[in-house]
Short mmCIF file of C-alpha atoms in Angstrom, two decimals:
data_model
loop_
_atom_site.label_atom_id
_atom_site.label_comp_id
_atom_site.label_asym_id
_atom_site.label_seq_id
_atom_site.Cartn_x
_atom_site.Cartn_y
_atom_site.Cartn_z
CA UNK A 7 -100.89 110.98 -107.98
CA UNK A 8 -99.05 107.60 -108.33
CA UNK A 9 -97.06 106.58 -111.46
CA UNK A 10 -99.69 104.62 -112.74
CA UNK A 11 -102.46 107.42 -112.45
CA UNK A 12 -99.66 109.74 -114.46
CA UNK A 13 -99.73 107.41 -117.11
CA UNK A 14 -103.57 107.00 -117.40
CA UNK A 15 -104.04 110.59 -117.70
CA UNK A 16 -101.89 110.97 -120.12
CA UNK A 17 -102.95 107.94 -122.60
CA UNK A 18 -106.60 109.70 -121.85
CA UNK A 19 -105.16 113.22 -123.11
CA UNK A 20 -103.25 111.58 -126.33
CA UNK A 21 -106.48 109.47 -127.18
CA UNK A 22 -108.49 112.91 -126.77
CA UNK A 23 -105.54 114.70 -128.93
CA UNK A 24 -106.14 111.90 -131.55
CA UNK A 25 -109.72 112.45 -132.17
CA UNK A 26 -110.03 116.15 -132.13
CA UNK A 27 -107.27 116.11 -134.86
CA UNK A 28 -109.24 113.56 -137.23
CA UNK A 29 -112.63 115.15 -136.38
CA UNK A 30 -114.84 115.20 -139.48
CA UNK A 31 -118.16 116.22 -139.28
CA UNK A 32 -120.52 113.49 -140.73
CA UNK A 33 -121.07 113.15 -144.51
CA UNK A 34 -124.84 112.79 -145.63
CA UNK A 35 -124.92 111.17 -148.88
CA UNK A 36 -127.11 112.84 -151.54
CA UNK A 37 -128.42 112.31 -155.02
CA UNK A 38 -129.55 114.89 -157.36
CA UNK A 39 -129.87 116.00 -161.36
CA UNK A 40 -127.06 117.45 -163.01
CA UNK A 41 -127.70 119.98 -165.70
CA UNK A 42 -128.07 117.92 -168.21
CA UNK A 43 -130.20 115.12 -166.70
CA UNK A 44 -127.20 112.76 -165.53
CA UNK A 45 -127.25 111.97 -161.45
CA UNK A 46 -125.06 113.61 -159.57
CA UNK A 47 -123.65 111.26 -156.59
CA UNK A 48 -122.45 113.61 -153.58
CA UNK A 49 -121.61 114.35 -149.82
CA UNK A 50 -123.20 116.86 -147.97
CA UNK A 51 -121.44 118.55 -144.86
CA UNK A 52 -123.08 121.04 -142.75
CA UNK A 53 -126.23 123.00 -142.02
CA UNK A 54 -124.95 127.11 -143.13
CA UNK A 55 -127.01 129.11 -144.81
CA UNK A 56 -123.34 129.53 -146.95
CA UNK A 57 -122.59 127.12 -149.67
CA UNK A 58 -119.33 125.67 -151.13
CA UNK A 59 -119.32 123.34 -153.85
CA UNK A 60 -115.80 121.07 -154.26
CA UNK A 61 -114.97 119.64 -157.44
CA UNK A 62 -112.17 116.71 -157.42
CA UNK A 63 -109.38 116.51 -159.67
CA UNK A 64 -109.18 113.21 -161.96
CA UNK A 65 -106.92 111.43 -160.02
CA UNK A 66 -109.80 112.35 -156.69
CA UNK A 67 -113.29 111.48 -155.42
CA UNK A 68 -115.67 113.54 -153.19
CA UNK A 69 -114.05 111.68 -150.05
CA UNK A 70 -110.74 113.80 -150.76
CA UNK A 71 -112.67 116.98 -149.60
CA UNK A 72 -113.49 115.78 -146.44
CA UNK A 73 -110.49 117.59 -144.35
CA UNK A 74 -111.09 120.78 -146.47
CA UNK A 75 -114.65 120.26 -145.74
CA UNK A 76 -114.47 120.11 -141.53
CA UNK A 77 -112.83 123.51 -141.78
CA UNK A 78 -115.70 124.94 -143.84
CA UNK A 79 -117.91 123.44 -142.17
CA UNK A 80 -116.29 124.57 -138.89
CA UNK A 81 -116.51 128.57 -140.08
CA UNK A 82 -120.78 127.87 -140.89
CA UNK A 83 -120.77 126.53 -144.46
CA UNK A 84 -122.81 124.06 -146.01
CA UNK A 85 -120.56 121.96 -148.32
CA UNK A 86 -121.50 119.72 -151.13
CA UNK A 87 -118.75 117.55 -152.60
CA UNK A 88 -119.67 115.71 -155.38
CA UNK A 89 -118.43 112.61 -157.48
CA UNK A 90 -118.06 113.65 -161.53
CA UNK A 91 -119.94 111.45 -163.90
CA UNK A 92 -118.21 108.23 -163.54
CA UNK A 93 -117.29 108.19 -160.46
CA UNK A 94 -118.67 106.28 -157.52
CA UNK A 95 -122.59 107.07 -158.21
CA UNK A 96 -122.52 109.42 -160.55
CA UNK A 97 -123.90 109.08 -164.14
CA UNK A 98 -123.64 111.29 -167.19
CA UNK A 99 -126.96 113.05 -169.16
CA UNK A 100 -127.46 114.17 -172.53
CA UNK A 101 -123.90 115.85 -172.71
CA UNK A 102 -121.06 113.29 -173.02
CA UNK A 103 -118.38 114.92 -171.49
CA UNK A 104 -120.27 117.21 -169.06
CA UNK A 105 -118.18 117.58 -166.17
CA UNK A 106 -119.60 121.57 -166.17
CA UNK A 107 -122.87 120.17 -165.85
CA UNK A 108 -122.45 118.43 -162.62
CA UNK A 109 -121.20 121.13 -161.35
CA UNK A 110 -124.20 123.85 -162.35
CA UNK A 111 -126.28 120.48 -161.23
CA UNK A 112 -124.51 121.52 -157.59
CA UNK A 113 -125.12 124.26 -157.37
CA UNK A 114 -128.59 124.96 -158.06
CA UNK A 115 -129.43 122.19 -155.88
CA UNK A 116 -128.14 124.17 -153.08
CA UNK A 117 -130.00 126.84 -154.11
CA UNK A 118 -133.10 124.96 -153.90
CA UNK A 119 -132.15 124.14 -150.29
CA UNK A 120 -132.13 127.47 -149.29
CA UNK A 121 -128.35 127.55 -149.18
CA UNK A 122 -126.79 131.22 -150.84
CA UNK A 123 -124.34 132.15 -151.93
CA UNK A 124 -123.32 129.52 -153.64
CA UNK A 125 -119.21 129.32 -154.17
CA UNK A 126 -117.21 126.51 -156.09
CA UNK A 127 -113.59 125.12 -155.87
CA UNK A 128 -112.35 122.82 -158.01
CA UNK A 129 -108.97 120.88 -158.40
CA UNK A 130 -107.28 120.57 -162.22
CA UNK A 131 -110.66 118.29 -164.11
CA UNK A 132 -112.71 119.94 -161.37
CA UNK A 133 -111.16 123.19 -162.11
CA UNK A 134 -111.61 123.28 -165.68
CA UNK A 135 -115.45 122.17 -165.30
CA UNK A 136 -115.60 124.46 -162.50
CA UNK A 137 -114.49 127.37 -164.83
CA UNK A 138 -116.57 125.84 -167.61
CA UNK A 139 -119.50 125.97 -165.14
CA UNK A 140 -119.06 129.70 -164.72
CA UNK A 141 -119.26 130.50 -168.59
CA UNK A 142 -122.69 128.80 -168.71
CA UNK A 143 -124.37 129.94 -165.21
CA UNK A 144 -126.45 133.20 -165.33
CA UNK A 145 -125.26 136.05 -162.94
CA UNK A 146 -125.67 136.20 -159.35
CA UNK A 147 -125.85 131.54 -159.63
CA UNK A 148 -122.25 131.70 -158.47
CA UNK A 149 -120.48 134.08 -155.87
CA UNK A 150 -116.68 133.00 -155.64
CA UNK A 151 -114.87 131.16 -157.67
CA UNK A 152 -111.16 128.80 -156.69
CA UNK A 153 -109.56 127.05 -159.62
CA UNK A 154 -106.47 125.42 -158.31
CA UNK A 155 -104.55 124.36 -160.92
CA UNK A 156 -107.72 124.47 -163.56
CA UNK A 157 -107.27 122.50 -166.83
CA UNK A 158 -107.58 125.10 -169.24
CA UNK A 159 -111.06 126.08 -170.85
CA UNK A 160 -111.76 127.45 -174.19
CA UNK A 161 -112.81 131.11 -173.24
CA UNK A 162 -111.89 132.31 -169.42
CA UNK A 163 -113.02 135.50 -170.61
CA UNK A 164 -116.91 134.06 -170.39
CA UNK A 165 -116.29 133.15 -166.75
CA UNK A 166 -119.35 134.67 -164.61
CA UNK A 167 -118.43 134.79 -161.13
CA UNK A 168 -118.80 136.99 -158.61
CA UNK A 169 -114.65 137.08 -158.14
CA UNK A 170 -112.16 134.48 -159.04
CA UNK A 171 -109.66 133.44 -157.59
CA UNK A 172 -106.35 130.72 -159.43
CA UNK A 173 -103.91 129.10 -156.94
CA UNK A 174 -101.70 126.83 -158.48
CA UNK A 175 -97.70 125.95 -158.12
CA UNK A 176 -94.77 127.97 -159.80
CA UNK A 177 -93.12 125.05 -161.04
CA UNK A 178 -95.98 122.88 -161.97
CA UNK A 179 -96.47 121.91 -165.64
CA UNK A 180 -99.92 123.56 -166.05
CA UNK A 181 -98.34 126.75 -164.86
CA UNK A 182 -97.98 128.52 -168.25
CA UNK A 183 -101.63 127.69 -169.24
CA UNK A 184 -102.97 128.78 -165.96
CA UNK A 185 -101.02 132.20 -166.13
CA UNK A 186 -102.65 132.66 -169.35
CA UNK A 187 -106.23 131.60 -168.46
CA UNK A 188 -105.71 134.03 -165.32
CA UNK A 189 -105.20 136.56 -168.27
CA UNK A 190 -107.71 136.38 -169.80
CA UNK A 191 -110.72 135.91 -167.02
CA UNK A 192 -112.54 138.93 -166.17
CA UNK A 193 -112.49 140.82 -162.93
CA UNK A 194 -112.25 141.28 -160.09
CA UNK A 195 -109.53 138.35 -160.10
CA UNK A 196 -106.29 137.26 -158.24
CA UNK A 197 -103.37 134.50 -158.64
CA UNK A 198 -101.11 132.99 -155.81
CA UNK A 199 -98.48 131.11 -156.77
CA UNK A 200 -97.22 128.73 -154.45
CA UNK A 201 -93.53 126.87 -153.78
CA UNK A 202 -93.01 123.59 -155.45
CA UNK A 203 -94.54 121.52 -158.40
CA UNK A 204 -97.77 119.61 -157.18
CA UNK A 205 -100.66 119.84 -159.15
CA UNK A 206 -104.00 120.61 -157.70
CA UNK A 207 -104.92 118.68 -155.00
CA UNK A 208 -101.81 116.82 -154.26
CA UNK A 209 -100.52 120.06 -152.72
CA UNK A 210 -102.49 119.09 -149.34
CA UNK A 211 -99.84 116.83 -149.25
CA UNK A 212 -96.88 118.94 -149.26
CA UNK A 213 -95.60 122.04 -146.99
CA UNK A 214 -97.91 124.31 -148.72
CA UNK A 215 -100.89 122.65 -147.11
CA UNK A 216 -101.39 124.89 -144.46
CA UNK A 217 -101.02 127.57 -146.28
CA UNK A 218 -103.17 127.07 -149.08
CA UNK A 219 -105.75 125.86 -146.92
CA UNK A 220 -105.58 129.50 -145.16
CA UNK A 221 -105.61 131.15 -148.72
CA UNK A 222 -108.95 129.34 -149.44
CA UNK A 223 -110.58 130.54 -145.77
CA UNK A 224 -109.22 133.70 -146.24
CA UNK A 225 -110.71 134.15 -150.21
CA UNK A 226 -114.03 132.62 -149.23
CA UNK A 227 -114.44 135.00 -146.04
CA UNK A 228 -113.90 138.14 -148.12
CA UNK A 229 -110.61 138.74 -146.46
CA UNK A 230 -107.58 139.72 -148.29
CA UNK A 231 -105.65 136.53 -149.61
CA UNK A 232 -102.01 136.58 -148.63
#
């Protein structure tokens, strides 16, 4: 092969390189009640019979998910991430501050699609509505539970979840309050820790990206988290 079909082959294997790494599997934009009869504005990924609900953090949207959600969606989950009241689409009900109710809004209407279990991750806001959520859902609504870096709710000890599980950063702010909402919340429950300060979601953009991204798989498969 002459120079020139070298270098043709390999532009064609760096273009293919490209496009396998920013993937995504297409979004399908949904619209659908939230608990308290607000709309709840959200992306749905996937066709599993497995659900995962992802909850943004304040300074987020639902199009933050959307690396998160090709792995998921790559292991056979259906993934809904929604937009809080507020944001993009998404209006409030009868509850002013009802971030919780978006979320329960979530995930019954996977339920309804025939998608169970139903498990929910959410990022600081979306953690502490995610957490709220879980005080207010009756048993066997929601399997497992991921609050990374959760604001803190008034009683963790009213969380109903099937297991929960709190990532967050050792140096981060919130990491007092999160050790003692991690306290307090029933079992069966587990913490990880990781390097650094980020909060929440920001830590998909430091080295502990890979990481916690494997300690999410890993919780939501069943397998232990390490």
């Amino acid at each position: 092969m002459n120079m020139a079909g070298k270098t043709l082959v390999l532009m064609l294997c760096l273009l293919a390189t490209v496009v396998v790494a920013n993937a995504t599997p297409p979004a399908k934009a949904v619209l659908f009640p939230s608990s308290d009869g607000g709309i709840v504005d959200a992306d749905l990924y996937g066709h599993g019979v497995r659900g995962v609900v992802l909850a943004h953090g304040a300074a987020f949207d639902k199009k933050s998910w959307a690396p998160l959600a090709s792995r998921l969606v790559a292991l056979g989950y259906s993934v809904l991430a929604i937009d809080f009241r507020g944001y993009g689409r998404s209006r409030g009900g009868n509850k002013p501050d009802g971030l919780d109710q978006d979320v329960i809004g979530a995930v019954r209407w996977l339920h309804a699609q025939g998608v169970k279990p139903v498990s929910v991750l959410g990022g600081s806001m979306g953690g502490g509505a995610a957490a709220e959520a879980a005080t207010e859902m009756k048993r066997g609504e929601l399997a497992k539970l991921i609050l990374l870096s959760p604001v803190p709710i008034k009683d963790p000890e009213r969380i109903n979840a099937a297991s929960i599980l709190y990532v967050a950063s050792r140096n981060e702010a919130l990491e007092p309050a999160i050790l003692d909402q991690y306290g307090r919340a029933p079992k069966p429950k587990k913490i990880v820790l990781l390097s650094g300060s980020a909060h929440a979601q920001n830590i998909f953009a430091t080295p502990q990206s890979a990481r916690l991204t494997a300690i999410i798989l890993q919780f939501l498969s069943g397998k232990p988290v390490r």
